[in-house]
Tab-separated table of C-alpha atoms in Angstrom:
chain	number	residue	atom	x	y	z
A	1	MET	CA	21.829	-63.449	49.292
A	2	LYS	CA	22.086	-65.026	52.590
A	3	PHE	CA	19.763	-67.647	54.216
A	4	LEU	CA	19.613	-68.352	58.020
A	5	GLN	CA	21.157	-71.376	58.993
A	6	ARG	CA	19.115	-73.654	61.332
A	7	SER	CA	21.474	-73.550	64.159
A	8	SER	CA	20.814	-69.626	64.340
A	9	TYR	CA	17.102	-70.136	63.921
A	10	LEU	CA	16.725	-72.319	66.750
A	11	ALA	CA	18.902	-70.128	68.877
A	12	ALA	CA	16.529	-67.156	68.159
A	13	ARG	CA	13.373	-69.414	68.830
A	14	LYS	CA	15.216	-70.423	72.128
A	15	PHE	CA	15.447	-66.798	73.191
A	16	ILE	CA	11.988	-66.194	72.610
A	17	ASP	CA	10.857	-69.225	74.439
A	18	ASP	CA	13.014	-68.131	77.291
A	19	ASN	CA	12.417	-64.163	77.435
A	20	ALA	CA	9.754	-63.023	75.743
A	21	ARG	CA	5.676	-62.696	76.669
A	22	PRO	CA	3.837	-65.416	76.765
A	23	PHE	CA	1.814	-63.985	73.858
A	24	ASP	CA	4.827	-63.574	71.516
A	25	VAL	CA	5.691	-67.308	72.473
A	26	LYS	CA	2.207	-68.346	71.327
A	27	LEU	CA	2.453	-66.212	68.126
A	28	ALA	CA	5.753	-67.914	67.568
A	29	GLU	CA	4.195	-71.490	67.866
A	30	MET	CA	1.362	-70.527	65.432
A	31	HIS	CA	3.603	-69.454	62.711
A	32	PHE	CA	6.286	-71.746	62.931
A	33	ASP	CA	5.168	-74.958	64.668
A	34	GLU	CA	1.216	-75.220	63.858
A	35	GLY	CA	0.323	-73.654	66.986
A	36	SER	CA	-3.316	-72.808	67.741
A	37	PRO	CA	-4.481	-69.348	66.825
A	38	CYS	CA	-6.917	-69.779	69.962
A	39	ALA	CA	-3.781	-70.024	72.534
A	40	VAL	CA	-2.761	-66.569	70.885
A	41	LEU	CA	-5.859	-65.301	71.417
A	42	ARG	CA	-6.098	-66.320	74.916
A	43	GLU	CA	-2.850	-64.540	75.514
A	44	LEU	CA	-3.858	-61.556	73.664
A	45	GLN	CA	-7.048	-61.135	75.360
A	46	LYS	CA	-5.021	-60.452	78.521
A	47	PHE	CA	-4.299	-57.016	77.068
A	48	GLN	CA	-8.097	-56.185	76.439
A	49	ASN	CA	-9.758	-54.518	79.053
A	50	ASP	CA	-13.329	-54.406	79.878
A	51	ASP	CA	-14.122	-51.379	77.383
A	52	GLY	CA	-12.835	-53.018	74.757
A	53	GLY	CA	-9.606	-51.052	74.396
A	54	PHE	CA	-6.357	-52.662	74.698
A	55	GLY	CA	-3.749	-51.594	77.228
A	56	GLY	CA	-1.456	-53.247	79.558
A	57	GLY	CA	1.791	-52.901	77.793
A	58	ILE	CA	0.956	-54.627	74.537
A	59	GLU	CA	2.805	-51.607	73.229
A	60	LEU	CA	5.954	-51.913	75.123
A	61	ASP	CA	7.231	-48.411	75.468
A	62	PHE	CA	4.203	-47.323	77.734
A	63	THR	CA	3.008	-49.595	80.625
A	64	LEU	CA	-0.390	-47.761	80.981
A	65	PRO	CA	-2.774	-50.525	82.184
A	66	LEU	CA	-5.908	-48.606	80.947
A	67	SER	CA	-7.006	-48.679	77.256
A	68	SER	CA	-5.325	-46.193	74.817
A	69	PRO	CA	-5.962	-45.578	70.875
A	70	MET	CA	-2.729	-46.702	70.543
A	71	ALA	CA	-2.371	-49.662	72.286
A	72	THR	CA	-5.776	-50.710	70.709
A	73	SER	CA	-4.099	-50.169	67.164
A	74	VAL	CA	-1.571	-52.778	68.088
A	75	GLY	CA	-4.202	-55.120	69.449
A	76	LEU	CA	-6.309	-54.911	65.879
A	77	ARG	CA	-3.116	-55.057	64.382
A	78	TYR	CA	-2.458	-58.800	65.429
A	79	LEU	CA	-6.238	-59.381	65.231
A	80	VAL	CA	-6.778	-58.694	61.743
A	81	ASN	CA	-4.534	-61.717	60.840
A	82	ILE	CA	-6.162	-64.330	62.597
A	83	ASP	CA	-9.977	-62.545	62.239
A	84	LYS	CA	-11.862	-66.022	60.820
A	85	GLU	CA	-11.785	-67.190	64.692
A	86	GLU	CA	-15.006	-66.322	66.158
A	87	GLN	CA	-13.294	-65.247	69.384
A	88	ALA	CA	-11.244	-62.716	67.361
A	89	ARG	CA	-14.370	-61.594	65.911
A	90	ARG	CA	-15.631	-60.819	69.495
A	91	MET	CA	-12.631	-58.899	70.443
A	92	VAL	CA	-12.684	-56.871	67.367
A	93	ARG	CA	-16.231	-55.887	67.755
A	94	SER	CA	-15.433	-54.700	71.555
A	95	ALA	CA	-12.379	-53.025	70.255
A	96	ILE	CA	-14.381	-51.190	67.207
A	97	SER	CA	-16.983	-49.981	70.083
A	98	TYR	CA	-14.063	-48.499	72.299
A	99	LEU	CA	-12.813	-46.881	69.544
A	100	GLU	CA	-16.125	-45.101	68.509
A	101	ARG	CA	-16.319	-43.825	72.259
A	102	ALA	CA	-12.787	-42.759	72.204
A	103	PHE	CA	-13.055	-40.698	68.754
A	104	VAL	CA	-12.675	-36.760	69.184
A	105	PRO	CA	-14.735	-35.159	66.626
A	106	GLU	CA	-12.931	-31.863	66.943
A	107	ARG	CA	-9.407	-33.742	66.075
A	108	ASN	CA	-11.471	-36.050	63.349
A	109	GLY	CA	-9.738	-38.791	64.834
A	110	TRP	CA	-8.046	-40.116	68.118
A	111	TYR	CA	-5.423	-38.938	70.498
A	112	ALA	CA	-2.737	-41.641	70.807
A	113	VAL	CA	-3.078	-42.150	74.727
A	114	PRO	CA	-4.512	-40.061	77.600
A	115	SER	CA	-2.834	-38.187	80.298
A	116	SER	CA	-2.957	-40.964	82.627
A	117	VAL	CA	0.154	-42.530	80.736
A	118	ASN	CA	2.287	-40.310	82.852
A	119	ASP	CA	1.263	-42.253	85.938
A	120	TYR	CA	3.108	-45.073	84.616
A	121	PRO	CA	6.759	-46.263	83.640
A	122	HIS	CA	6.918	-44.804	79.818
A	123	ALA	CA	9.312	-43.790	77.331
A	124	PRO	CA	9.862	-39.908	76.942
A	125	TRP	CA	8.137	-39.685	73.732
A	126	TRP	CA	4.876	-41.047	75.299
A	127	HIS	CA	5.100	-38.241	78.037
A	128	TYR	CA	1.773	-36.528	77.842
A	129	ASP	CA	2.471	-32.696	77.758
A	130	GLU	CA	-0.395	-31.071	80.088
A	131	GLU	CA	0.080	-27.931	78.110
A	132	GLU	CA	0.299	-28.840	74.801
A	133	GLY	CA	-2.670	-31.307	75.706
A	134	GLN	CA	-0.941	-34.299	73.868
A	135	THR	CA	1.987	-36.240	73.377
A	136	VAL	CA	4.645	-35.545	70.689
A	137	ILE	CA	3.481	-38.482	68.608
A	138	ASP	CA	0.146	-36.433	68.504
A	139	ARG	CA	1.695	-33.882	66.407
A	140	SER	CA	1.604	-36.410	63.604
A	141	TRP	CA	-2.112	-36.620	62.994
A	142	GLY	CA	-2.212	-39.936	60.922
A	143	ASN	CA	-0.572	-42.005	63.855
A	144	PRO	CA	-2.640	-43.869	65.151
A	145	THR	CA	-5.739	-42.279	63.359
A	146	ALA	CA	-4.911	-43.601	59.593
A	147	GLU	CA	-4.290	-47.111	60.800
A	148	LEU	CA	-7.603	-47.152	63.092
A	149	ILE	CA	-9.601	-45.789	59.889
A	150	GLY	CA	-8.264	-48.838	58.194
A	151	TYR	CA	-9.526	-51.223	60.813
A	152	LEU	CA	-12.689	-49.382	60.674
A	153	TYR	CA	-13.150	-49.931	57.246
A	154	ARG	CA	-12.302	-53.748	57.299
A	155	TYR	CA	-15.034	-53.979	59.946
A	156	TRP	CA	-17.359	-51.806	58.651
A	157	ASP	CA	-20.256	-54.030	59.555
A	158	MET	CA	-19.218	-53.425	63.340
A	159	VAL	CA	-19.350	-49.571	63.542
A	160	THR	CA	-22.423	-48.042	64.392
A	161	THR	CA	-21.683	-44.255	64.974
A	162	LEU	CA	-18.848	-43.232	62.823
A	163	HIS	CA	-19.077	-42.323	59.009
A	164	VAL	CA	-16.182	-44.565	57.786
A	165	GLU	CA	-16.324	-43.254	54.189
A	166	HIS	CA	-15.959	-39.469	55.193
A	167	LEU	CA	-12.933	-40.623	57.516
A	168	LEU	CA	-11.277	-42.727	54.775
A	169	ASN	CA	-11.802	-39.930	52.203
A	170	ASP	CA	-10.488	-37.173	54.826
A	171	ALA	CA	-7.236	-39.408	55.349
A	172	VAL	CA	-6.441	-39.974	51.809
A	173	ALA	CA	-6.917	-36.159	50.968
A	174	TYR	CA	-4.671	-35.305	54.005
A	175	PHE	CA	-1.731	-37.609	53.052
A	176	ASN	CA	-1.984	-36.820	49.372
A	177	GLU	CA	-1.571	-32.806	50.273
A	178	ARG	CA	1.507	-33.456	52.075
A	179	GLU	CA	4.924	-32.452	50.808
A	180	ASP	CA	7.089	-33.131	53.803
A	181	TYR	CA	6.779	-36.376	55.723
A	182	ALA	CA	8.338	-35.847	59.127
A	183	SER	CA	7.242	-38.781	60.945
A	184	GLU	CA	8.284	-42.269	59.584
A	185	HIS	CA	5.615	-43.895	62.224
A	186	GLU	CA	2.917	-41.855	60.592
A	187	VAL	CA	3.979	-43.272	57.157
A	188	TYR	CA	3.579	-46.713	58.621
A	189	CYS	CA	0.484	-46.124	59.758
A	190	PHE	CA	-0.650	-45.112	56.000
A	191	ILE	CA	1.012	-48.122	54.697
A	192	ARG	CA	-1.360	-50.189	56.907
A	193	LEU	CA	-4.223	-48.340	55.933
A	194	TYR	CA	-3.086	-49.105	52.563
A	195	HIS	CA	-3.158	-52.832	52.956
A	196	LEU	CA	-6.586	-52.905	54.446
A	197	VAL	CA	-8.568	-50.945	51.878
A	198	PRO	CA	-9.357	-52.054	48.264
A	199	GLU	CA	-6.875	-51.645	45.561
A	200	SER	CA	-9.134	-48.842	44.114
A	201	ILE	CA	-8.521	-46.622	47.291
A	202	ALA	CA	-5.111	-47.993	47.916
A	203	ALA	CA	-4.222	-46.653	44.336
A	204	ASN	CA	-4.897	-43.103	45.568
A	205	LEU	CA	-2.391	-43.513	48.519
A	206	GLU	CA	0.515	-44.919	46.676
A	207	GLY	CA	2.158	-42.324	45.126
A	208	ALA	CA	2.159	-40.099	48.369
A	209	ILE	CA	3.489	-42.886	50.140
A	210	THR	CA	6.289	-43.621	47.703
A	211	ARG	CA	7.086	-40.091	47.870
A	212	ALA	CA	7.288	-40.315	51.738
A	213	VAL	CA	9.321	-43.519	51.854
A	214	THR	CA	11.943	-41.902	49.265
A	215	GLN	CA	12.235	-38.941	51.825
A	216	LEU	CA	12.411	-41.081	54.973
A	217	VAL	CA	14.122	-44.625	54.170
A	218	ASN	CA	17.663	-45.007	55.730
A	219	THR	CA	20.129	-46.481	53.300
A	220	ASP	CA	23.016	-47.009	55.432
A	221	ARG	CA	23.681	-50.377	57.016
A	222	GLU	CA	25.875	-48.970	59.908
A	223	ALA	CA	22.992	-46.656	60.993
A	224	TRP	CA	20.678	-50.141	61.004
A	225	GLU	CA	22.947	-51.445	63.550
A	226	HIS	CA	23.655	-48.999	66.088
A	227	HIS	CA	20.503	-46.013	65.347
A	228	TYR	CA	16.641	-46.014	65.541
A	229	VAL	CA	16.049	-45.346	61.927
A	230	PRO	CA	13.703	-46.393	59.236
A	231	THR	CA	14.995	-49.344	57.539
A	232	PRO	CA	13.662	-50.455	54.138
A	233	LEU	CA	11.673	-53.472	55.513
A	234	ARG	CA	9.934	-51.250	57.737
A	235	PHE	CA	8.294	-49.724	54.774
A	236	VAL	CA	8.006	-53.257	52.560
A	237	HIS	CA	6.227	-55.855	54.456
A	238	ASP	CA	4.814	-58.298	51.495
A	239	PRO	CA	7.494	-59.585	49.042
A	240	ASP	CA	4.950	-59.615	46.331
A	241	GLY	CA	3.354	-56.228	47.030
A	242	SER	CA	4.332	-52.533	46.250
A	243	HIS	CA	7.583	-52.064	47.755
A	244	PHE	CA	7.018	-47.762	47.211
A	245	GLY	CA	10.056	-46.961	45.233
A	246	ILE	CA	12.770	-49.244	47.463
A	247	ALA	CA	15.011	-50.992	45.178
A	248	ASP	CA	15.061	-54.626	45.178
A	249	ASP	CA	18.915	-54.512	46.035
A	250	LEU	CA	18.443	-52.525	49.170
A	251	ILE	CA	15.760	-54.879	50.347
A	252	ASP	CA	17.881	-57.948	49.688
A	253	GLU	CA	20.691	-55.952	51.862
A	254	ASN	CA	18.426	-55.258	54.505
A	255	LEU	CA	17.534	-58.921	54.359
A	256	ASP	CA	21.055	-60.103	54.700
A	257	PHE	CA	21.538	-57.528	57.474
A	258	ILE	CA	18.828	-59.415	59.385
A	259	VAL	CA	20.132	-62.860	58.556
A	260	ASP	CA	23.804	-61.331	59.962
A	261	THR	CA	22.500	-59.821	63.128
A	262	LEU	CA	20.567	-63.455	64.161
A	263	GLU	CA	23.626	-65.368	63.062
A	264	ARG	CA	25.924	-63.332	65.246
A	265	TYR	CA	23.903	-62.539	68.337
A	266	GLY	CA	20.924	-65.087	68.363
A	267	LYS	CA	18.444	-62.153	68.637
A	268	VAL	CA	17.444	-58.673	67.625
A	269	GLU	CA	17.864	-55.954	70.537
A	270	PRO	CA	16.527	-52.633	70.586
A	271	THR	CA	18.571	-49.793	69.145
A	272	TRP	CA	16.694	-47.440	71.639
A	273	SER	CA	16.446	-46.521	75.075
A	274	TRP	CA	14.206	-44.895	77.658
A	275	GLY	CA	16.766	-43.185	79.523
A	276	GLN	CA	14.277	-43.096	82.502
A	277	TYR	CA	12.671	-45.860	84.783
A	278	GLU	CA	16.204	-47.728	84.250
A	279	ASP	CA	14.621	-50.873	86.323
A	280	ASP	CA	11.569	-50.948	84.526
A	281	TRP	CA	13.533	-50.390	81.002
A	282	LYS	CA	15.539	-53.488	81.922
A	283	VAL	CA	12.592	-55.538	82.171
A	284	VAL	CA	10.681	-53.791	78.641
A	285	ARG	CA	14.506	-54.061	76.856
A	286	ARG	CA	14.342	-57.906	77.118
A	287	LEU	CA	10.730	-58.479	76.387
A	288	TRP	CA	11.508	-55.720	73.179
A	289	THR	CA	14.098	-58.202	71.988
A	290	GLY	CA	11.852	-60.995	72.045
A	291	VAL	CA	9.311	-58.905	70.039
A	292	LEU	CA	12.399	-57.738	67.701
A	293	THR	CA	13.782	-61.266	67.321
A	294	LEU	CA	10.224	-62.511	66.472
A	295	ASP	CA	9.766	-59.838	63.864
A	296	ALA	CA	13.036	-60.750	62.384
A	297	LEU	CA	11.966	-64.444	62.058
A	298	LEU	CA	8.878	-63.671	60.429
A	299	THR	CA	10.355	-61.230	57.992
A	300	LEU	CA	12.894	-63.933	56.810
A	301	ASP	CA	10.168	-66.448	56.687
A	302	ARG	CA	8.218	-64.273	54.221
A	303	PHE	CA	10.795	-63.557	52.143
A	304	ASP	CA	12.055	-67.239	51.909
A	305	ARG	CA	15.495	-66.304	53.396
A	306	SER	CA	15.178	-69.174	56.283
């Protein structure tokens, strides 16, 4: 079992301070330096539009400034951890209002992004196909719909037009009826839903999530370094929560890998690229490295490896 050396932690923090988005810098300060949640919220609010939705590159692989359900799921993912702050509650309420207006009844959920995503630099998997009427991401209904339903459930008192219980029941039934799970990102969304609902409801998802994780988790350490693959720790967030069938020794190996990466490079770089908009990708790659490096530090902290 490996632990991150103090010098490597400081090197990673310096990279974040020098290269990451101001939002990620404030997030690091809040978690590690007793920084203020209000400072995080001030930076996060810069990504929230007047209509309540989020945009502006909060999801770094598309730069659409307009609101989208996908970007809003990312914004709420941060807000849920600091929602005791009054400003956070106001931001959540605005985001919920946006989601109610953006809901697509015939889909019983949301499309990830509007067609205007094509007007701005983006990764190819976020390209909106006019003939198909969606992106390739939207072929998996639960991404981001399952996660968004989780936020509607958590903030039920803010919902005015959608029937949260029906949506939740539909999501659970959809996932339990699956036999093959082709998209790890859809599974991540259902895991976030799992953590947002009471244990009695989460129990109805755990078996299906475990089946999905068993199918999708990549156990090849070399692949973790060189390819964009679903590593064990993409599925397991809480050391004390469900591991969805992933063995403890595999989680330990993944943690050792993170320690080794930070010890060797002082940062964690993306294992993917856009293959287009090369000048924009150079900037986004650096920002992604800030996000991934911070996520690595937070993961090691949660698992007492730093």
